[in-house]
Short mmCIF file of C-alpha atoms and ligand atoms in Angstrom, two decimals:
data_model
loop_
_atom_site.label_atom_id
_atom_site.label_comp_id
_atom_site.label_asym_id
_atom_site.label_seq_id
_atom_site.Cartn_x
_atom_site.Cartn_y
_atom_site.Cartn_z
CA UNK S 1 5.04 14.63 25.30
CA UNK S 2 6.65 14.17 21.89
CA UNK S 3 6.29 16.70 19.13
CA UNK S 4 6.32 16.03 15.38
CA UNK S 5 7.39 18.50 12.66
CA UNK S 6 4.80 21.22 12.06
CA UNK S 7 4.59 20.46 8.33
CA UNK S 8 3.75 16.81 9.03
CA UNK S 9 1.05 15.01 7.04
CA UNK S 10 -1.39 12.97 9.12
CA UNK S 11 -4.08 10.74 7.72
CA UNK S 12 -5.23 7.30 6.66
CA UNK S 13 -5.27 5.17 3.53
CA UNK S 14 -7.67 3.08 1.49
CA UNK S 15 -7.41 1.29 -1.84
CA UNK S 16 -10.09 1.25 -4.51
CA UNK S 17 -10.84 -2.47 -4.72
CA UNK S 18 -10.87 -2.87 -0.95
CA UNK S 19 -13.44 -0.17 -0.27
CA UNK S 20 -15.35 0.94 -3.38
CA UNK S 21 -17.40 -2.14 -4.23
CA UNK S 22 -18.54 -3.59 -7.56
CA UNK S 23 -15.27 -3.35 -9.46
CA UNK S 24 -16.68 -5.81 -11.95
CA UNK S 25 -14.03 -5.38 -14.66
CA UNK S 26 -11.13 -6.20 -12.38
CA UNK S 27 -9.08 -9.42 -12.47
CA UNK S 28 -9.82 -9.96 -8.75
CA UNK S 29 -13.56 -9.82 -9.35
CA UNK S 30 -13.34 -12.42 -12.10
CA UNK S 31 -10.96 -14.58 -10.04
CA UNK S 32 -13.26 -14.58 -6.98
CA UNK S 33 -16.04 -15.99 -9.15
CA UNK S 34 -13.88 -18.44 -11.05
CA UNK S 35 -12.38 -20.06 -7.93
CA UNK S 36 -15.60 -19.79 -5.91
CA UNK S 37 -14.03 -17.49 -3.32
CA UNK S 38 -16.08 -17.78 -0.11
CA UNK S 39 -16.16 -14.08 0.81
CA UNK S 40 -16.18 -12.13 -2.44
CA UNK S 41 -15.59 -8.39 -2.27
CA UNK S 42 -19.09 -7.51 -3.54
CA UNK S 43 -20.09 -4.03 -2.44
CA UNK S 44 -17.07 -3.76 -0.12
CA UNK S 45 -17.76 -0.59 1.94
CA UNK S 46 -19.74 1.17 -0.80
CA UNK S 47 -17.11 3.89 -0.63
CA UNK S 48 -17.64 4.61 -4.33
CA UNK S 49 -20.98 6.18 -3.33
CA UNK S 50 -20.16 7.17 0.23
CA UNK S 51 -16.76 8.83 -0.24
CA UNK S 52 -17.98 12.29 0.80
CA UNK S 53 -19.33 10.95 4.08
CA UNK S 54 -16.07 9.10 4.67
CA UNK S 55 -14.03 12.22 3.98
CA UNK S 56 -16.25 14.22 6.35
CA UNK S 57 -15.23 11.78 9.05
CA UNK S 58 -11.54 12.04 8.08
CA UNK S 59 -11.80 15.80 8.36
CA UNK S 60 -13.55 15.54 11.70
CA UNK S 61 -10.65 13.33 12.84
CA UNK S 62 -8.14 16.05 11.97
CA UNK S 63 -6.59 14.34 8.94
CA UNK S 64 -4.76 16.63 6.54
CA UNK S 65 -3.79 13.88 4.05
CA UNK S 66 -5.48 10.84 2.56
CA UNK S 67 -4.08 8.05 0.44
CA UNK S 68 -6.42 6.47 -2.10
CA UNK S 69 -6.04 4.46 -5.29
CA UNK S 70 -7.51 4.68 -8.74
CA UNK S 71 -9.14 1.54 -10.12
CA UNK S 72 -7.65 0.93 -13.55
CA UNK S 73 -10.52 -1.40 -14.48
CA UNK S 74 -13.05 1.40 -13.99
CA UNK S 75 -11.10 3.90 -16.07
CA UNK S 76 -10.28 1.47 -18.88
CA UNK S 77 -12.67 -1.49 -18.68
CA UNK S 78 -11.79 -2.56 -22.24
CA UNK S 79 -8.43 -2.12 -23.87
CA UNK S 80 -8.08 1.46 -25.13
CA UNK S 81 -11.63 2.49 -24.15
CA UNK S 82 -11.41 5.10 -21.44
CA UNK S 83 -14.55 6.14 -19.62
CA UNK S 84 -14.77 9.93 -19.07
CA UNK S 85 -17.47 9.36 -16.46
CA UNK S 86 -15.08 7.37 -14.27
CA UNK S 87 -12.22 9.84 -14.74
CA UNK S 88 -14.64 12.52 -13.62
CA UNK S 89 -15.60 10.43 -10.63
CA UNK S 90 -12.00 10.37 -9.42
CA UNK S 91 -11.64 14.08 -10.09
CA UNK S 92 -14.68 14.64 -7.86
CA UNK S 93 -13.08 12.42 -5.22
CA UNK S 94 -9.86 14.46 -5.27
CA UNK S 95 -11.76 17.73 -5.19
CA UNK S 96 -13.86 16.46 -2.27
CA UNK S 97 -10.61 15.90 -0.36
CA UNK S 98 -9.24 19.32 -1.28
CA UNK S 99 -12.48 21.00 -0.18
CA UNK S 100 -11.97 19.44 3.23
CA UNK S 101 -8.37 20.61 3.45
CA UNK S 102 -7.03 17.09 2.91
CA UNK S 103 -4.02 16.46 0.65
CA UNK S 104 -4.64 13.56 -1.73
CA UNK S 105 -1.93 10.94 -2.25
CA UNK S 106 -2.88 9.05 -5.38
CA UNK S 107 -1.86 5.44 -5.98
CA UNK S 108 -2.10 4.30 -9.59
CA UNK S 109 -1.81 0.56 -9.07
CA UNK S 110 -2.84 -1.19 -5.87
CA UNK S 111 -2.74 -4.96 -6.62
CA UNK S 112 -5.76 -5.14 -8.99
CA UNK S 113 -5.66 -5.08 -12.78
CA UNK S 114 -8.14 -4.61 -15.56
CA UNK S 115 -9.28 -8.04 -16.62
CA UNK S 116 -8.31 -7.44 -20.26
CA UNK S 117 -4.76 -6.59 -19.12
CA UNK S 118 -4.62 -9.75 -17.00
CA UNK S 119 -5.77 -11.78 -20.00
CA UNK S 120 -2.86 -10.39 -22.02
CA UNK S 121 -0.50 -11.84 -19.42
CA UNK S 122 -0.66 -9.00 -16.90
CA UNK S 123 2.66 -7.89 -15.45
CA UNK S 124 4.40 -10.90 -16.94
CA UNK S 125 3.87 -9.48 -20.43
CA UNK S 126 6.97 -7.63 -21.62
CA UNK S 127 4.70 -4.91 -23.04
CA UNK S 128 2.89 -4.40 -19.74
CA UNK S 129 4.56 -1.02 -19.31
CA UNK S 130 2.99 0.26 -22.54
CA UNK S 131 -0.52 -0.51 -21.34
CA UNK S 132 0.20 0.90 -17.91
CA UNK S 133 1.66 4.12 -19.31
CA UNK S 134 -1.32 4.78 -21.51
CA UNK S 135 -3.56 4.56 -18.44
CA UNK S 136 -1.17 6.63 -16.31
CA UNK S 137 -1.09 9.36 -18.94
CA UNK S 138 -4.88 9.63 -19.05
CA UNK S 139 -5.20 9.75 -15.29
CA UNK S 140 -2.36 12.23 -14.82
CA UNK S 141 -3.73 14.58 -17.47
CA UNK S 142 -7.10 14.46 -15.80
CA UNK S 143 -6.01 14.90 -12.19
CA UNK S 144 -2.75 16.87 -12.33
CA UNK S 145 -4.36 20.24 -11.61
CA UNK S 146 -5.46 18.98 -8.22
CA UNK S 147 -2.72 16.54 -7.25
CA UNK S 148 0.81 16.74 -6.02
CA UNK S 149 1.68 13.33 -4.50
CA UNK S 150 1.69 10.23 -6.70
CA UNK S 151 2.42 6.62 -5.87
CA UNK S 152 2.87 4.58 -9.03
CA UNK S 153 2.77 1.06 -7.62
CA UNK S 154 1.78 -0.34 -4.26
CA UNK S 155 4.06 -2.99 -2.75
CA UNK S 156 5.56 -4.51 -5.91
CA UNK S 157 7.37 -7.26 -3.98
CA UNK S 158 4.29 -8.22 -1.97
CA UNK S 159 2.27 -8.37 -5.18
CA UNK S 160 4.84 -10.57 -6.92
CA UNK S 161 5.16 -12.78 -3.85
CA UNK S 162 1.44 -13.44 -3.36
CA UNK S 163 0.44 -13.62 -7.02
CA UNK S 164 3.52 -15.32 -8.56
CA UNK S 165 5.33 -17.24 -5.80
CA UNK S 166 2.77 -18.27 -3.19
CA UNK S 167 -0.02 -18.59 -5.76
CA UNK S 168 -2.51 -17.08 -3.32
CA UNK S 169 -3.71 -14.18 -5.47
CA UNK S 170 -4.59 -14.03 -9.17
CA UNK S 171 -3.05 -15.23 -11.45
CA UNK S 172 -1.96 -17.87 -8.89
CA UNK S 173 1.45 -18.70 -10.33
CA UNK S 174 4.14 -20.45 -8.33
CA UNK S 175 7.37 -19.56 -10.04
CA UNK S 176 10.40 -17.60 -8.86
CA UNK S 177 11.37 -16.99 -12.46
CA UNK S 178 8.01 -15.53 -13.36
CA UNK S 179 7.96 -13.44 -10.19
CA UNK S 180 11.35 -12.01 -11.00
CA UNK S 181 10.22 -10.97 -14.48
CA UNK S 182 7.10 -9.40 -13.01
CA UNK S 183 9.24 -7.41 -10.58
CA UNK S 184 11.46 -6.22 -13.44
CA UNK S 185 8.42 -5.15 -15.44
CA UNK S 186 6.97 -3.29 -12.46
CA UNK S 187 10.25 -1.46 -11.86
CA UNK S 188 10.58 -0.55 -15.53
CA UNK S 189 6.96 0.66 -15.59
CA UNK S 190 7.56 2.83 -12.56
CA UNK S 191 10.65 4.43 -14.11
CA UNK S 192 8.76 5.21 -17.31
CA UNK S 193 5.71 6.45 -15.41
CA UNK S 194 7.91 8.68 -13.26
CA UNK S 195 9.16 10.46 -16.39
CA UNK S 196 5.74 10.59 -17.99
CA UNK S 197 4.02 12.14 -14.98
CA UNK S 198 6.76 14.75 -14.74
CA UNK S 199 6.38 15.53 -18.46
CA UNK S 200 2.64 16.09 -18.11
CA UNK S 201 3.25 18.58 -15.32
CA UNK S 202 5.98 20.30 -17.32
CA UNK S 203 3.79 20.66 -20.42
CA UNK S 204 1.06 22.20 -18.31
CA UNK S 205 3.55 24.48 -16.58
CA UNK S 206 2.55 23.09 -13.20
CA UNK S 207 5.07 22.87 -10.40
CA UNK S 208 6.85 19.54 -10.11
CA UNK S 209 4.87 16.72 -8.54
CA UNK S 210 6.31 14.38 -5.94
CA UNK S 211 6.39 10.79 -7.16
CA UNK S 212 7.21 7.62 -5.25
CA UNK S 213 6.25 4.01 -4.68
CA UNK S 214 4.74 2.35 -1.63
CA UNK S 215 7.32 -0.17 -0.48
CA UNK S 216 6.40 -2.77 2.09
CA UNK S 217 9.32 -3.22 4.47
CA UNK S 218 9.69 -6.10 6.92
CA UNK S 219 12.00 -6.46 9.86
CA UNK S 220 13.61 -9.84 9.16
CA UNK S 221 15.12 -11.48 12.21
CA UNK S 222 16.69 -14.89 12.77
CA UNK S 223 14.68 -17.07 15.16
CA UNK S 224 17.67 -19.11 16.30
CA UNK S 225 21.12 -17.70 15.73
CA UNK S 226 22.29 -20.17 13.08
CA UNK S 227 24.33 -19.58 9.94
CA UNK S 228 21.41 -20.63 7.72
CA UNK S 229 19.14 -18.11 9.40
CA UNK S 230 21.68 -15.30 9.27
CA UNK S 231 22.29 -15.88 5.56
CA UNK S 232 18.55 -15.99 4.89
CA UNK S 233 17.93 -12.77 6.83
CA UNK S 234 20.64 -11.02 4.86
CA UNK S 235 19.31 -12.29 1.51
CA UNK S 236 15.69 -11.41 2.26
CA UNK S 237 16.58 -8.00 3.57
CA UNK S 238 18.54 -7.26 0.38
CA UNK S 239 16.03 -8.76 -1.99
CA UNK S 240 12.69 -7.96 -0.40
CA UNK S 241 13.40 -4.64 1.31
CA UNK S 242 16.03 -2.91 -0.76
CA UNK S 243 16.57 -4.26 -4.29
CA UNK S 244 13.51 -2.58 -5.80
CA UNK S 245 14.35 0.79 -4.27
CA UNK S 246 17.97 0.44 -5.45
CA UNK S 247 16.80 -0.01 -9.03
CA UNK S 248 14.65 3.11 -8.99
CA UNK S 249 17.34 5.20 -7.31
CA UNK S 250 19.82 4.10 -9.96
CA UNK S 251 17.50 5.62 -12.55
CA UNK S 252 16.84 8.73 -10.45
CA UNK S 253 13.16 7.95 -10.51
CA UNK S 254 12.05 8.58 -6.92
CA UNK S 255 11.19 11.82 -5.13
CA UNK S 256 10.27 10.11 -1.89
CA UNK S 257 10.19 6.59 -0.50
CA UNK S 258 6.72 5.50 0.53
CA UNK S 259 7.06 2.98 3.33
CA UNK S 260 4.43 0.46 4.43
CA UNK S 261 5.32 -1.21 7.70
CA UNK S 262 3.37 -3.79 9.69
CA UNK S 263 5.47 -6.46 11.28
CA UNK S 264 8.62 -8.49 11.58
CA UNK S 265 9.28 -11.86 10.05
CA UNK S 266 10.98 -14.47 12.20
CA UNK S 267 13.21 -16.53 9.94
CA UNK S 268 13.78 -20.25 10.64
CA UNK S 269 15.33 -22.06 7.67
CA UNK S 270 14.95 -25.85 7.60
CA UNK S 271 17.57 -26.72 4.99
CA UNK S 272 20.13 -25.24 2.63
CA UNK S 273 17.88 -24.97 -0.34
CA UNK S 274 17.02 -21.95 -2.46
CA UNK S 275 13.28 -22.12 -1.70
CA UNK S 276 13.83 -22.64 2.01
CA UNK S 277 16.30 -19.77 2.25
CA UNK S 278 13.74 -17.42 0.79
CA UNK S 279 10.50 -18.72 2.23
CA UNK S 280 10.89 -20.54 5.57
CA UNK S 281 9.63 -18.76 8.65
CA UNK S 282 9.38 -19.88 12.24
CA UNK S 283 6.09 -21.71 12.75
CA UNK S 284 6.41 -22.46 16.45
CA UNK S 285 4.72 -19.30 17.60
CA UNK S 286 6.97 -18.99 20.64
CA UNK S 287 7.52 -15.24 20.50
CA UNK S 288 6.28 -13.25 23.46
CA UNK S 289 5.10 -10.39 21.29
CA UNK S 290 1.49 -9.34 21.02
CA UNK S 291 -0.12 -10.04 17.67
CA UNK S 292 -2.79 -8.65 15.40
CA UNK S 293 -5.83 -10.78 14.54
CA UNK S 294 -3.97 -12.31 11.57
CA UNK S 295 -1.17 -13.45 13.88
CA UNK S 296 1.41 -10.85 12.79
CA UNK S 297 3.87 -9.84 15.53
CA UNK S 298 3.57 -6.28 16.79
CA UNK S 299 7.10 -4.98 16.54
CA UNK S 300 7.50 -1.18 16.61
CA UNK S 301 11.29 -1.38 16.91
CA UNK S 302 11.32 -2.62 13.33
CA UNK S 303 9.91 0.66 12.10
CA UNK S 304 12.76 2.50 13.79
CA UNK S 305 15.53 0.29 12.44
CA UNK S 306 14.15 0.20 8.91
CA UNK S 307 13.77 3.97 8.84
CA UNK S 308 17.39 4.32 9.86
CA UNK S 309 18.40 1.84 7.17
CA UNK S 310 16.59 3.96 4.56
CA UNK S 311 18.46 7.08 5.64
CA UNK S 312 21.34 6.23 3.30
CA UNK S 313 19.20 7.09 0.26
CA UNK S 314 18.93 10.69 1.35
CA UNK S 315 15.31 10.93 0.23
CA UNK S 316 12.26 11.96 2.21
CA UNK S 317 10.26 9.04 3.55
CA UNK S 318 6.50 8.97 3.73
CA UNK S 319 4.86 6.35 5.97
CA UNK S 320 2.04 5.34 3.64
CA UNK S 321 0.70 2.38 5.61
CA UNK S 322 1.03 1.27 9.19
CA UNK S 323 -1.79 -0.31 11.09
CA UNK S 324 -3.31 -3.22 12.93
CA UNK S 325 -6.31 -5.49 12.46
CA UNK S 326 -7.87 -6.25 15.79
CA UNK S 327 -11.20 -6.39 17.61
CA UNK S 328 -9.45 -4.89 20.62
CA UNK S 329 -9.47 -1.16 20.08
CA UNK S 330 -7.24 -0.49 23.11
CA UNK S 331 -4.61 -2.61 21.41
CA UNK S 332 -5.07 -0.52 18.24
CA UNK S 333 -4.33 2.70 20.11
CA UNK S 334 -1.37 1.06 21.83
CA UNK S 335 -0.08 -0.07 18.41
CA UNK S 336 -0.36 3.45 17.00
CA UNK S 337 1.35 5.01 20.05
CA UNK S 338 4.24 2.55 19.99
CA UNK S 339 4.82 3.07 16.29
CA UNK S 340 4.61 6.84 16.59
CA UNK S 341 7.23 6.70 19.33
CA UNK S 342 9.54 4.66 17.09
CA UNK S 343 8.90 7.06 14.26
CA UNK S 344 9.70 10.02 16.45
CA UNK S 345 12.96 8.43 17.59
CA UNK S 346 13.98 7.97 13.95
CA UNK S 347 13.12 11.60 13.17
CA UNK S 348 15.28 12.65 16.11
CA UNK S 349 18.11 10.63 14.54
CA UNK S 350 17.83 12.74 11.42
CA UNK S 351 15.49 10.69 9.21
CA UNK S 352 13.44 13.01 7.04
CA UNK S 353 9.81 11.86 7.32
CA UNK S 354 6.98 13.68 5.53
CA UNK S 355 4.03 12.14 7.30
CA UNK S 356 2.24 9.18 8.81
CA UNK S 357 -0.70 7.52 7.07
CA UNK S 358 -2.55 4.86 9.04
CA UNK S 359 -3.97 1.76 7.32
CA UNK S 360 -6.89 2.07 7.09
CA UNK S 361 -9.46 4.85 7.33
CA UNK S 362 -12.31 2.32 7.36
CA UNK S 363 -12.59 -1.45 7.82
CA UNK S 364 -12.41 -3.08 4.41
CA UNK S 365 -11.91 -6.13 2.20
CA UNK S 366 -8.57 -7.62 3.22
CA UNK S 367 -7.84 -9.56 0.00
CA UNK S 368 -7.70 -13.34 0.47
CA UNK S 369 -8.58 -12.87 4.17
CA UNK S 370 -11.97 -11.37 3.34
CA UNK S 371 -13.77 -8.98 5.67
CA UNK S 372 -12.91 -10.35 9.11
CA UNK S 373 -9.66 -8.42 9.75
CA UNK S 374 -10.63 -5.03 11.15
CA UNK S 375 -7.97 -2.48 10.28
CA UNK S 376 -10.17 0.63 10.33
CA UNK S 377 -10.02 3.73 12.45
CA UNK S 378 -13.69 3.67 11.59
CA UNK S 379 -15.83 0.56 11.97
CA UNK S 380 -17.99 -0.52 9.05
CA UNK S 381 -21.20 -2.47 9.53
CA UNK S 382 -21.37 -4.61 6.38
CA UNK S 383 -25.14 -5.05 6.66
CA UNK S 384 -26.11 -1.40 6.88
CA UNK S 385 -22.85 0.22 5.66
CA UNK S 386 -23.03 2.46 8.71
CA UNK S 387 -19.75 3.92 9.91
CA UNK S 388 -18.78 4.26 13.57
CA UNK S 389 -15.69 6.15 14.74
CA UNK S 390 -13.56 4.01 17.05
CA UNK S 391 -12.08 5.38 20.27
CA UNK S 392 -8.55 4.84 18.89
CA UNK S 393 -9.46 7.12 15.98
CA UNK S 394 -10.44 9.88 18.40
CA UNK S 395 -7.17 9.52 20.27
CA UNK S 396 -5.24 9.53 17.00
CA UNK S 397 -7.23 12.64 16.01
CA UNK S 398 -5.67 14.52 18.92
CA UNK S 399 -2.23 13.71 17.51
CA UNK S 400 -3.32 14.78 14.02
CA UNK S 401 -4.70 18.06 15.30
CA UNK S 402 -1.84 18.99 17.63
CA UNK S 403 1.16 17.23 16.08
CA UNK S 404 1.96 15.96 19.56
CA UNK S 405 1.61 12.69 21.43
CA UNK S 406 1.24 12.51 25.21
CA UNK S 407 3.32 9.74 26.71
C1 LIG I 501 -0.81 -4.07 2.66
C2 LIG I 501 -1.67 -3.67 1.50
C3 LIG I 501 -3.03 -3.15 1.87
C4 LIG I 501 -3.63 -3.89 3.04
C5 LIG I 501 -2.65 -4.00 4.17
C6 LIG I 501 -3.17 -4.71 5.38
O1 LIG I 501 0.12 -5.02 2.26
O2 LIG I 501 -1.03 -2.68 0.73
O3 LIG I 501 -3.84 -3.19 0.72
O4 LIG I 501 -4.10 -5.09 2.62
O5 LIG I 501 -1.49 -4.66 3.73
#
């Protein structure tokens, strides 16, 4: 049996656009219609209406923390026009968590933007931080009494990569230069938001909040041991995993590092070219590892090694996403067990971890992949919106309730 710290946070995550439904003022909503996306988000899981029922289930499953995100496009559907009704909605959501003894972890930006903001150039606009801060201020003032953990931005590098390099997400750009400016703007916005949130708490004489980002980390590994691959692994590790965190640390704008971990990336570079060094991966599918339903390698060792690599920052680490999409629920439980073992090993090596948040509480809209990937601890029937607790969720509940995992 392995035992986790008694103060540990256990729970699951969601994000607004992926679960709420009908976020009609968001750039994703408009984009789905404009490009004729085959599986639009639509009502998603109707979590906007059903959040209390979902939180009842989380409570039943022993969760004492929950990560959610605020939908900017609901709060500020037109530039400068904030809707009190929507702010109140999110306050009700946070209070509903508190009433169930669940600590809210609030994400302010999780991939989607207000359409008006996107039309002004989105995160490429050098004034993007001003728009973001105005929204952050409103939300913080409204929710600060009931919130302690804040995540400003979810996976900045993943966002820049999909939306500005791969061209798979709105605004579908394919430019390293643009992506790099977007990343700079996101980092700058975080730093400013970090100060602003702290100021709001200070003014209200509330005790200091804990503010971080959610950083996706990947275990990069060379497929064949060639110089090209080794160089690429080093570059990607520096750029993708660490450069963003380094920037924020330099400005003393992080209280904890939120870590999202899913998989490893097997690097196989075809030629000495900038694009290849950064983008090529092995396509031969010859690894022996089990995979999730999107073909991502299951690689728990990566969690361990990345946690140890983060130790140098001397900041608490919060696992804010880790999970698997699969129709095989036995594999889901196996995935969770293996990752918890890795996590425990890292804690034994002195890494300070605050908690483990599984992605996701419920099945949901997996961006460009639509609804087929099933990440949820709880199954969602998209015809009836019924929820059904999976067996893996019940097993995970035992860990949440006891802080221990039987091996
Ligand atoms: C992460 C995202 C989250 C979800 C999972 C599977 O990159 O933060 O919204 O899509 O992947």
